[in-house]
C-alpha cells in the first residue's frame, strides 16, 4: 500500500486478556518501529526491527510485551495479561535503513487506540 | 541519563509572526535530528531532517538549525498561519539508539 497501515484502529479489551496489534509497513522499508503514546506525551519508543530481527527492544516495559516480524515485513505487537495502564495509542512507523539511507525519515501509521477496561 | 527536552509544552502566537520551538538533548551524539508535525488523532508526519554536520536547513516557511555544541535544535515557522496549529515533535537518531522523540510542543496560531 501507499502508507503504513495499522489494524485495528480501535481495540477495547478486558483487563487480563491478550491482544495483538498489527502493522503493515511501506513496501521495501527495512526498519520498523513500535511506539506507545499517551495523551499529551510524545511517542515512547518500544522496539525497533531491522529486517526480521529486533535490533533494539529496550523500550518494552516488561515481559508481557512482545513483538515479531517474521518475514521482515508485517509486524505484530502482542500484549499478554493486559492492564489498565496499557491503555494508550500504539504507533507503528517504517523507514529505510536509518544509518545508511539518504532519506531515512519515518512514516507513521494512524495508530491503534487500545483501551483496557 | 539520556534526555530530549522540548522546552515549551504549549506556545501561542499571533498569525503572521514567527514561531520558534526548541529541542535540547543530553547524553546523545545524534547523527541527525528530525522534526515532525502531529495533528490530533493522527500519527506524526515528517517535516525536516538536519544532519550533525549541517547548521541550517530550510523548506518553504520552515527553518531548522542544529548546534551540536549547545546540543540544541531550533525550529522556526515564519509567517505563521492558523493551519500551522499542531504539536511539533523533535526526534534524534544516533548509531547506538533508535529514533527517539521529545514530548512535543503544542503550537496554537491565533488569527
Short mmCIF file of N, CA and C in Angstrom, two decimals, chain A residues 2 26 32-33 35 37 39 61 68 76 78 85-87 92 98 105 107 110 115-116:
data_model
loop_
_atom_site.label_atom_id
_atom_site.label_comp_id
_atom_site.label_asym_id
_atom_site.label_seq_id
_atom_site.Cartn_x
_atom_site.Cartn_y
_atom_site.Cartn_z
N UNK A 2 0.19 2.38 -0.04
CA UNK A 2 0.90 3.64 -0.16
C UNK A 2 1.52 4.08 1.15
N UNK A 26 5.51 0.26 4.86
CA UNK A 26 5.69 0.60 3.45
C UNK A 26 6.61 -0.45 2.83
N UNK A 32 11.50 -0.95 11.11
CA UNK A 32 10.13 -0.83 11.62
C UNK A 32 10.21 -0.55 13.11
N UNK A 33 9.42 0.44 13.55
CA UNK A 33 9.41 0.86 14.94
C UNK A 33 8.01 0.69 15.51
N UNK A 35 5.91 2.38 18.82
CA UNK A 35 5.89 3.39 19.87
C UNK A 35 4.55 3.32 20.61
N UNK A 37 1.98 6.01 22.76
CA UNK A 37 1.77 7.43 23.04
C UNK A 37 0.56 7.61 23.95
N UNK A 39 -1.80 10.49 26.20
CA UNK A 39 -2.31 11.84 25.94
C UNK A 39 -1.33 12.90 26.43
N UNK A 61 8.18 -2.40 28.10
CA UNK A 61 8.12 -2.12 29.55
C UNK A 61 8.29 -3.34 30.44
N UNK A 68 6.94 -9.33 16.93
CA UNK A 68 7.59 -10.17 15.93
C UNK A 68 7.47 -9.53 14.56
N UNK A 76 3.73 -7.73 14.33
CA UNK A 76 2.65 -7.84 15.30
C UNK A 76 3.20 -7.55 16.69
N UNK A 78 2.36 -7.90 20.56
CA UNK A 78 1.50 -8.78 21.37
C UNK A 78 1.60 -8.35 22.84
N UNK A 85 -3.21 0.21 32.76
CA UNK A 85 -2.11 1.11 32.42
C UNK A 85 -1.55 0.92 31.03
N UNK A 86 -1.94 -0.16 30.35
CA UNK A 86 -1.50 -0.37 28.97
C UNK A 86 -2.32 0.47 27.98
N UNK A 87 -3.39 1.07 28.45
CA UNK A 87 -4.24 1.88 27.57
C UNK A 87 -3.44 3.05 27.01
N UNK A 92 2.96 2.63 14.91
CA UNK A 92 3.98 1.90 14.17
C UNK A 92 4.55 2.84 13.11
N UNK A 98 18.01 3.39 8.76
CA UNK A 98 18.23 4.73 9.32
C UNK A 98 19.67 5.19 9.30
N UNK A 105 13.71 9.24 6.85
CA UNK A 105 12.59 9.67 7.69
C UNK A 105 11.59 8.55 7.92
N UNK A 107 7.84 7.00 8.50
CA UNK A 107 6.45 7.18 8.09
C UNK A 107 5.58 6.42 9.09
N UNK A 110 -1.66 5.38 11.45
CA UNK A 110 -2.62 6.19 12.21
C UNK A 110 -2.68 5.77 13.67
N UNK A 115 -7.78 0.38 24.60
CA UNK A 115 -8.41 0.71 25.87
C UNK A 115 -8.61 -0.58 26.64
N UNK A 116 -8.06 -0.63 27.83
CA UNK A 116 -8.21 -1.80 28.70
C UNK A 116 -9.17 -1.43 29.82
#
